[in-house]
mmCIF file with all atom_site columns, C-alpha atoms in Angstrom:
data_model
loop_
_atom_site.group_PDB
_atom_site.id
_atom_site.type_symbol
_atom_site.label_atom_id
_atom_site.label_alt_id
_atom_site.label_comp_id
_atom_site.label_asym_id
_atom_site.label_entity_id
_atom_site.label_seq_id
_atom_site.pdbx_PDB_ins_code
_atom_site.Cartn_x
_atom_site.Cartn_y
_atom_site.Cartn_z
_atom_site.occupancy
_atom_site.B_iso_or_equiv
_atom_site.pdbx_formal_charge
_atom_site.auth_seq_id
_atom_site.auth_comp_id
_atom_site.auth_asym_id
_atom_site.auth_atom_id
_atom_site.pdbx_PDB_model_num
ATOM 1   C CA . MET O 1 1   ? -26.545 -41.648 -14.529 1.00 71.00 ? 294 MET O CA 1
ATOM 2   C CA . ASN O 1 2   ? -22.920 -40.625 -14.073 1.00 83.00 ? 295 ASN O CA 1
ATOM 3   C CA . PHE O 1 3   ? -23.810 -38.354 -11.139 1.00 85.00 ? 296 PHE O CA 1
ATOM 4   C CA . ILE O 1 4   ? -25.808 -41.106 -9.422  1.00 89.00 ? 297 ILE O CA 1
ATOM 5   C CA . ILE O 1 5   ? -22.824 -43.452 -9.639  1.00 88.00 ? 298 ILE O CA 1
ATOM 6   C CA . ARG O 1 6   ? -20.553 -40.721 -8.253  1.00 87.00 ? 299 ARG O CA 1
ATOM 7   C CA . TRP O 1 7   ? -23.042 -40.116 -5.447  1.00 89.00 ? 300 TRP O CA 1
ATOM 8   C CA . LEU O 1 8   ? -23.212 -43.822 -4.529  1.00 91.00 ? 301 LEU O CA 1
ATOM 9   C CA . VAL O 1 9   ? -19.413 -44.151 -4.597  1.00 91.00 ? 302 VAL O CA 1
ATOM 10  C CA . THR O 1 10  ? -19.098 -41.083 -2.372  1.00 91.00 ? 303 THR O CA 1
ATOM 11  C CA . ALA O 1 11  ? -21.723 -42.476 0.014   1.00 92.00 ? 304 ALA O CA 1
ATOM 12  C CA . ILE O 1 12  ? -19.775 -45.723 0.356   1.00 93.00 ? 305 ILE O CA 1
ATOM 13  C CA . ALA O 1 13  ? -16.553 -43.786 0.955   1.00 93.00 ? 306 ALA O CA 1
ATOM 14  C CA . VAL O 1 14  ? -18.208 -41.522 3.543   1.00 92.00 ? 307 VAL O CA 1
ATOM 15  C CA . GLY O 1 15  ? -19.667 -44.558 5.327   1.00 92.00 ? 308 GLY O CA 1
ATOM 16  C CA . VAL O 1 16  ? -16.214 -46.140 5.553   1.00 94.00 ? 309 VAL O CA 1
ATOM 17  C CA . ALA O 1 17  ? -14.754 -42.865 6.857   1.00 93.00 ? 310 ALA O CA 1
ATOM 18  C CA . VAL O 1 18  ? -17.423 -42.592 9.554   1.00 91.00 ? 311 VAL O CA 1
ATOM 19  C CA . TRP O 1 19  ? -16.751 -46.183 10.533  1.00 92.00 ? 312 TRP O CA 1
ATOM 20  C CA . LEU O 1 20  ? -12.938 -45.902 10.614  1.00 94.00 ? 313 LEU O CA 1
ATOM 21  C CA . VAL O 1 21  ? -12.034 -42.373 11.676  1.00 93.00 ? 314 VAL O CA 1
ATOM 22  C CA . PRO O 1 22  ? -12.501 -41.313 15.300  1.00 92.00 ? 315 PRO O CA 1
ATOM 23  C CA . GLY O 1 23  ? -13.802 -37.770 15.649  1.00 90.00 ? 316 GLY O CA 1
ATOM 24  C CA . ILE O 1 24  ? -16.112 -38.047 12.632  1.00 90.00 ? 317 ILE O CA 1
ATOM 25  C CA . ASP O 1 25  ? -19.763 -38.653 13.420  1.00 88.00 ? 318 ASP O CA 1
ATOM 26  C CA . ILE O 1 26  ? -23.082 -38.376 11.615  1.00 86.00 ? 319 ILE O CA 1
ATOM 27  C CA . VAL O 1 27  ? -25.452 -35.921 13.273  1.00 84.00 ? 320 VAL O CA 1
ATOM 28  C CA . GLY O 1 28  ? -29.174 -35.391 12.784  1.00 75.00 ? 321 GLY O CA 1
ATOM 29  C CA . GLY O 1 29  ? -31.635 -37.442 10.827  1.00 66.00 ? 322 GLY O CA 1
ATOM 30  C CA . THR O 1 30  ? -33.454 -40.565 11.833  1.00 68.00 ? 323 THR O CA 1
ATOM 31  C CA . SER O 1 31  ? -30.930 -43.001 10.428  1.00 78.00 ? 324 SER O CA 1
ATOM 32  C CA . ALA O 1 32  ? -27.175 -42.946 9.976   1.00 82.00 ? 325 ALA O CA 1
ATOM 33  C CA . TRP O 1 33  ? -27.589 -44.037 6.353   1.00 85.00 ? 326 TRP O CA 1
ATOM 34  C CA . VAL O 1 34  ? -29.890 -41.105 5.613   1.00 85.00 ? 327 VAL O CA 1
ATOM 35  C CA . GLY O 1 35  ? -27.281 -38.760 7.042   1.00 86.00 ? 328 GLY O CA 1
ATOM 36  C CA . ILE O 1 36  ? -24.527 -40.433 5.031   1.00 89.00 ? 329 ILE O CA 1
ATOM 37  C CA . ALA O 1 37  ? -26.573 -40.285 1.817   1.00 88.00 ? 330 ALA O CA 1
ATOM 38  C CA . LEU O 1 38  ? -27.439 -36.604 2.239   1.00 89.00 ? 331 LEU O CA 1
ATOM 39  C CA . PHE O 1 39  ? -23.885 -35.688 3.199   1.00 90.00 ? 332 PHE O CA 1
ATOM 40  C CA . ALA O 1 40  ? -22.551 -37.633 0.208   1.00 91.00 ? 333 ALA O CA 1
ATOM 41  C CA . LEU O 1 41  ? -24.944 -35.702 -2.028  1.00 91.00 ? 334 LEU O CA 1
ATOM 42  C CA . VAL O 1 42  ? -23.673 -32.375 -0.719  1.00 91.00 ? 335 VAL O CA 1
ATOM 43  C CA . LEU O 1 43  ? -20.037 -33.528 -0.910  1.00 91.00 ? 336 LEU O CA 1
ATOM 44  C CA . SER O 1 44  ? -20.525 -34.652 -4.516  1.00 91.00 ? 337 SER O CA 1
ATOM 45  C CA . LEU O 1 45  ? -22.028 -31.293 -5.438  1.00 91.00 ? 338 LEU O CA 1
ATOM 46  C CA . VAL O 1 46  ? -19.195 -29.425 -3.688  1.00 92.00 ? 339 VAL O CA 1
ATOM 47  C CA . ASN O 1 47  ? -16.610 -31.587 -5.452  1.00 90.00 ? 340 ASN O CA 1
ATOM 48  C CA . ILE O 1 48  ? -18.200 -30.837 -8.822  1.00 90.00 ? 341 ILE O CA 1
ATOM 49  C CA . SER O 1 49  ? -18.644 -27.094 -8.323  1.00 92.00 ? 342 SER O CA 1
ATOM 50  C CA . ILE O 1 50  ? -16.188 -25.611 -5.819  1.00 92.00 ? 343 ILE O CA 1
ATOM 51  C CA . LYS O 1 51  ? -13.263 -28.042 -5.858  1.00 90.00 ? 344 LYS O CA 1
ATOM 52  C CA . PRO O 1 52  ? -11.979 -27.199 -9.385  1.00 92.00 ? 345 PRO O CA 1
ATOM 53  C CA . ILE O 1 53  ? -11.846 -23.514 -8.457  1.00 93.00 ? 346 ILE O CA 1
ATOM 54  C CA . MET O 1 54  ? -9.953  -24.263 -5.246  1.00 92.00 ? 347 MET O CA 1
ATOM 55  C CA . GLN O 1 55  ? -7.539  -26.523 -7.118  1.00 91.00 ? 348 GLN O CA 1
ATOM 56  C CA . ALA O 1 56  ? -6.798  -23.799 -9.638  1.00 93.00 ? 349 ALA O CA 1
ATOM 57  C CA . LEU O 1 57  ? -6.274  -21.187 -6.931  1.00 94.00 ? 350 LEU O CA 1
ATOM 58  C CA . SER O 1 58  ? -3.988  -23.439 -4.908  1.00 93.00 ? 351 SER O CA 1
ATOM 59  C CA . LEU O 1 59  ? -1.982  -24.707 -7.882  1.00 93.00 ? 352 LEU O CA 1
ATOM 60  C CA . PRO O 1 60  ? 1.240   -22.788 -7.035  1.00 94.00 ? 353 PRO O CA 1
ATOM 61  C CA . VAL O 1 61  ? 1.271   -24.107 -3.471  1.00 94.00 ? 354 VAL O CA 1
ATOM 62  C CA . THR O 1 62  ? 0.406   -27.601 -4.684  1.00 91.00 ? 355 THR O CA 1
ATOM 63  C CA . ILE O 1 63  ? 3.358   -27.532 -7.079  1.00 93.00 ? 356 ILE O CA 1
ATOM 64  C CA . LEU O 1 64  ? 5.710   -26.286 -4.350  1.00 94.00 ? 357 LEU O CA 1
ATOM 65  C CA . THR O 1 65  ? 4.624   -29.061 -1.990  1.00 93.00 ? 358 THR O CA 1
ATOM 66  C CA . LEU O 1 66  ? 4.737   -31.702 -4.742  1.00 92.00 ? 359 LEU O CA 1
ATOM 67  C CA . GLY O 1 67  ? 1.000   -32.335 -4.520  1.00 89.00 ? 360 GLY O CA 1
ATOM 68  C CA . ILE O 1 68  ? 0.659   -32.741 -0.770  1.00 91.00 ? 361 ILE O CA 1
ATOM 69  C CA . PHE O 1 69  ? -1.351  -29.523 -0.450  1.00 93.00 ? 362 PHE O CA 1
ATOM 70  C CA . TYR O 1 70  ? -4.032  -31.237 -2.525  1.00 92.00 ? 363 TYR O CA 1
ATOM 71  C CA . LEU O 1 71  ? -4.924  -33.183 0.652   1.00 92.00 ? 364 LEU O CA 1
ATOM 72  C CA . VAL O 1 72  ? -5.555  -29.888 2.443   1.00 93.00 ? 365 VAL O CA 1
ATOM 73  C CA . VAL O 1 73  ? -7.898  -28.834 -0.392  1.00 93.00 ? 366 VAL O CA 1
ATOM 74  C CA . ASN O 1 74  ? -9.782  -32.130 0.052   1.00 92.00 ? 367 ASN O CA 1
ATOM 75  C CA . THR O 1 75  ? -10.042 -31.455 3.783   1.00 94.00 ? 368 THR O CA 1
ATOM 76  C CA . LEU O 1 76  ? -11.406 -27.964 3.158   1.00 94.00 ? 369 LEU O CA 1
ATOM 77  C CA . MET O 1 77  ? -14.012 -29.427 0.785   1.00 93.00 ? 370 MET O CA 1
ATOM 78  C CA . LEU O 1 78  ? -15.037 -31.806 3.568   1.00 93.00 ? 371 LEU O CA 1
ATOM 79  C CA . TYR O 1 79  ? -15.473 -28.852 5.949   1.00 93.00 ? 372 TYR O CA 1
ATOM 80  C CA . ILE O 1 80  ? -17.500 -26.894 3.371   1.00 93.00 ? 373 ILE O CA 1
ATOM 81  C CA . ALA O 1 81  ? -19.737 -29.901 2.674   1.00 92.00 ? 374 ALA O CA 1
ATOM 82  C CA . ALA O 1 82  ? -20.256 -30.488 6.397   1.00 91.00 ? 375 ALA O CA 1
ATOM 83  C CA . TRP O 1 83  ? -21.181 -26.838 6.912   1.00 92.00 ? 376 TRP O CA 1
ATOM 84  C CA . LEU O 1 84  ? -23.638 -26.880 4.001   1.00 91.00 ? 377 LEU O CA 1
ATOM 85  C CA . ALA O 1 85  ? -25.225 -30.219 4.933   1.00 89.00 ? 378 ALA O CA 1
ATOM 86  C CA . ASN O 1 86  ? -25.671 -29.177 8.551   1.00 88.00 ? 379 ASN O CA 1
ATOM 87  C CA . GLY O 1 87  ? -27.122 -25.829 7.491   1.00 87.00 ? 380 GLY O CA 1
ATOM 88  C CA . ILE O 1 88  ? -29.458 -27.026 4.734   1.00 86.00 ? 381 ILE O CA 1
ATOM 89  C CA . PHE O 1 89  ? -30.583 -30.503 5.798   1.00 83.00 ? 382 PHE O CA 1
ATOM 90  C CA . GLN O 1 90  ? -29.709 -30.436 9.524   1.00 85.00 ? 383 GLN O CA 1
ATOM 91  C CA . VAL O 1 91  ? -27.881 -33.722 8.954   1.00 81.00 ? 384 VAL O CA 1
ATOM 92  C CA . GLY O 1 92  ? -24.288 -34.347 8.085   1.00 78.00 ? 385 GLY O CA 1
ATOM 93  C CA . PHE O 1 93  ? -20.847 -34.606 9.577   1.00 81.00 ? 386 PHE O CA 1
ATOM 94  C CA . ALA O 1 94  ? -19.674 -33.549 12.987  1.00 87.00 ? 387 ALA O CA 1
ATOM 95  C CA . ILE O 1 95  ? -15.930 -32.983 12.671  1.00 90.00 ? 388 ILE O CA 1
ATOM 96  C CA . ALA O 1 96  ? -14.038 -32.923 15.967  1.00 92.00 ? 389 ALA O CA 1
ATOM 97  C CA . THR O 1 97  ? -10.594 -31.722 14.823  1.00 93.00 ? 390 THR O CA 1
ATOM 98  C CA . PHE O 1 98  ? -8.695  -30.773 11.691  1.00 93.00 ? 391 PHE O CA 1
ATOM 99  C CA . GLY O 1 99  ? -6.705  -33.989 12.071  1.00 94.00 ? 392 GLY O CA 1
ATOM 100 C CA . SER O 1 100 ? -9.884  -36.049 11.998  1.00 94.00 ? 393 SER O CA 1
ATOM 101 C CA . ALA O 1 101 ? -11.052 -34.245 8.867   1.00 93.00 ? 394 ALA O CA 1
ATOM 102 C CA . PHE O 1 102 ? -7.621  -34.691 7.269   1.00 95.00 ? 395 PHE O CA 1
ATOM 103 C CA . VAL O 1 103 ? -7.607  -38.448 7.900   1.00 95.00 ? 396 VAL O CA 1
ATOM 104 C CA . ALA O 1 104 ? -11.250 -38.713 6.784   1.00 94.00 ? 397 ALA O CA 1
ATOM 105 C CA . SER O 1 105 ? -10.442 -36.942 3.509   1.00 93.00 ? 398 SER O CA 1
ATOM 106 C CA . ILE O 1 106 ? -7.596  -39.399 2.908   1.00 94.00 ? 399 ILE O CA 1
ATOM 107 C CA . VAL O 1 107 ? -9.878  -42.367 3.664   1.00 95.00 ? 400 VAL O CA 1
ATOM 108 C CA . ILE O 1 108 ? -12.620 -40.986 1.400   1.00 93.00 ? 401 ILE O CA 1
ATOM 109 C CA . SER O 1 109 ? -10.110 -40.454 -1.425  1.00 92.00 ? 402 SER O CA 1
ATOM 110 C CA . ILE O 1 110 ? -8.669  -43.971 -1.132  1.00 94.00 ? 403 ILE O CA 1
ATOM 111 C CA . VAL O 1 111 ? -12.042 -45.713 -0.849  1.00 94.00 ? 404 VAL O CA 1
ATOM 112 C CA . SER O 1 112 ? -13.473 -43.635 -3.721  1.00 92.00 ? 405 SER O CA 1
ATOM 113 C CA . GLY O 1 113 ? -10.535 -44.601 -5.895  1.00 91.00 ? 406 GLY O CA 1
ATOM 114 C CA . ILE O 1 114 ? -10.932 -48.280 -5.094  1.00 93.00 ? 407 ILE O CA 1
ATOM 115 C CA . VAL O 1 115 ? -14.707 -48.316 -5.626  1.00 91.00 ? 408 VAL O CA 1
ATOM 116 C CA . ASN O 1 116 ? -14.395 -46.243 -8.830  1.00 88.00 ? 409 ASN O CA 1
ATOM 117 C CA . SER O 1 117 ? -11.913 -48.782 -10.189 1.00 89.00 ? 410 SER O CA 1
ATOM 118 C CA . LEU O 1 118 ? -14.352 -51.593 -9.373  1.00 90.00 ? 411 LEU O CA 1
ATOM 119 C CA . VAL O 1 119 ? -17.276 -49.760 -10.932 1.00 87.00 ? 412 VAL O CA 1
ATOM 120 C CA . GLY O 1 120 ? -15.258 -48.788 -13.978 1.00 77.00 ? 413 GLY O CA 1
ATOM 121 C CA . LYS O 1 121 ? -15.565 -45.024 -13.457 1.00 56.00 ? 414 LYS O CA 1
ATOM 122 C CA . ASP O 1 122 ? -12.434 -42.942 -14.207 1.00 54.00 ? 415 ASP O CA 1
#
């Protein structure tokens, strides 16, 4: 049940990012919501599996930059999830530039935090 809640929160955050950030588009699929749901599934799985390893590897740089490098790790997770979703499901994100992905990762983080606080998830 916890993963389903995380998936729904991520889907809401991804939908807001697609709506707000120029240069981020949903590609493939018959509906935008199907693309958002599948991409959110892949992003949730990447955040559970790969993100802790990347955080541990980038810990020295994150400490030196006072945590700002953590945003770059989030952006890289967005790129990995987009690559996997486009390769596996032929639906997902189309990222125009690194700047678009950077802003989208910030929007996804903020919206996820807000929705998690409303849902009651830590």
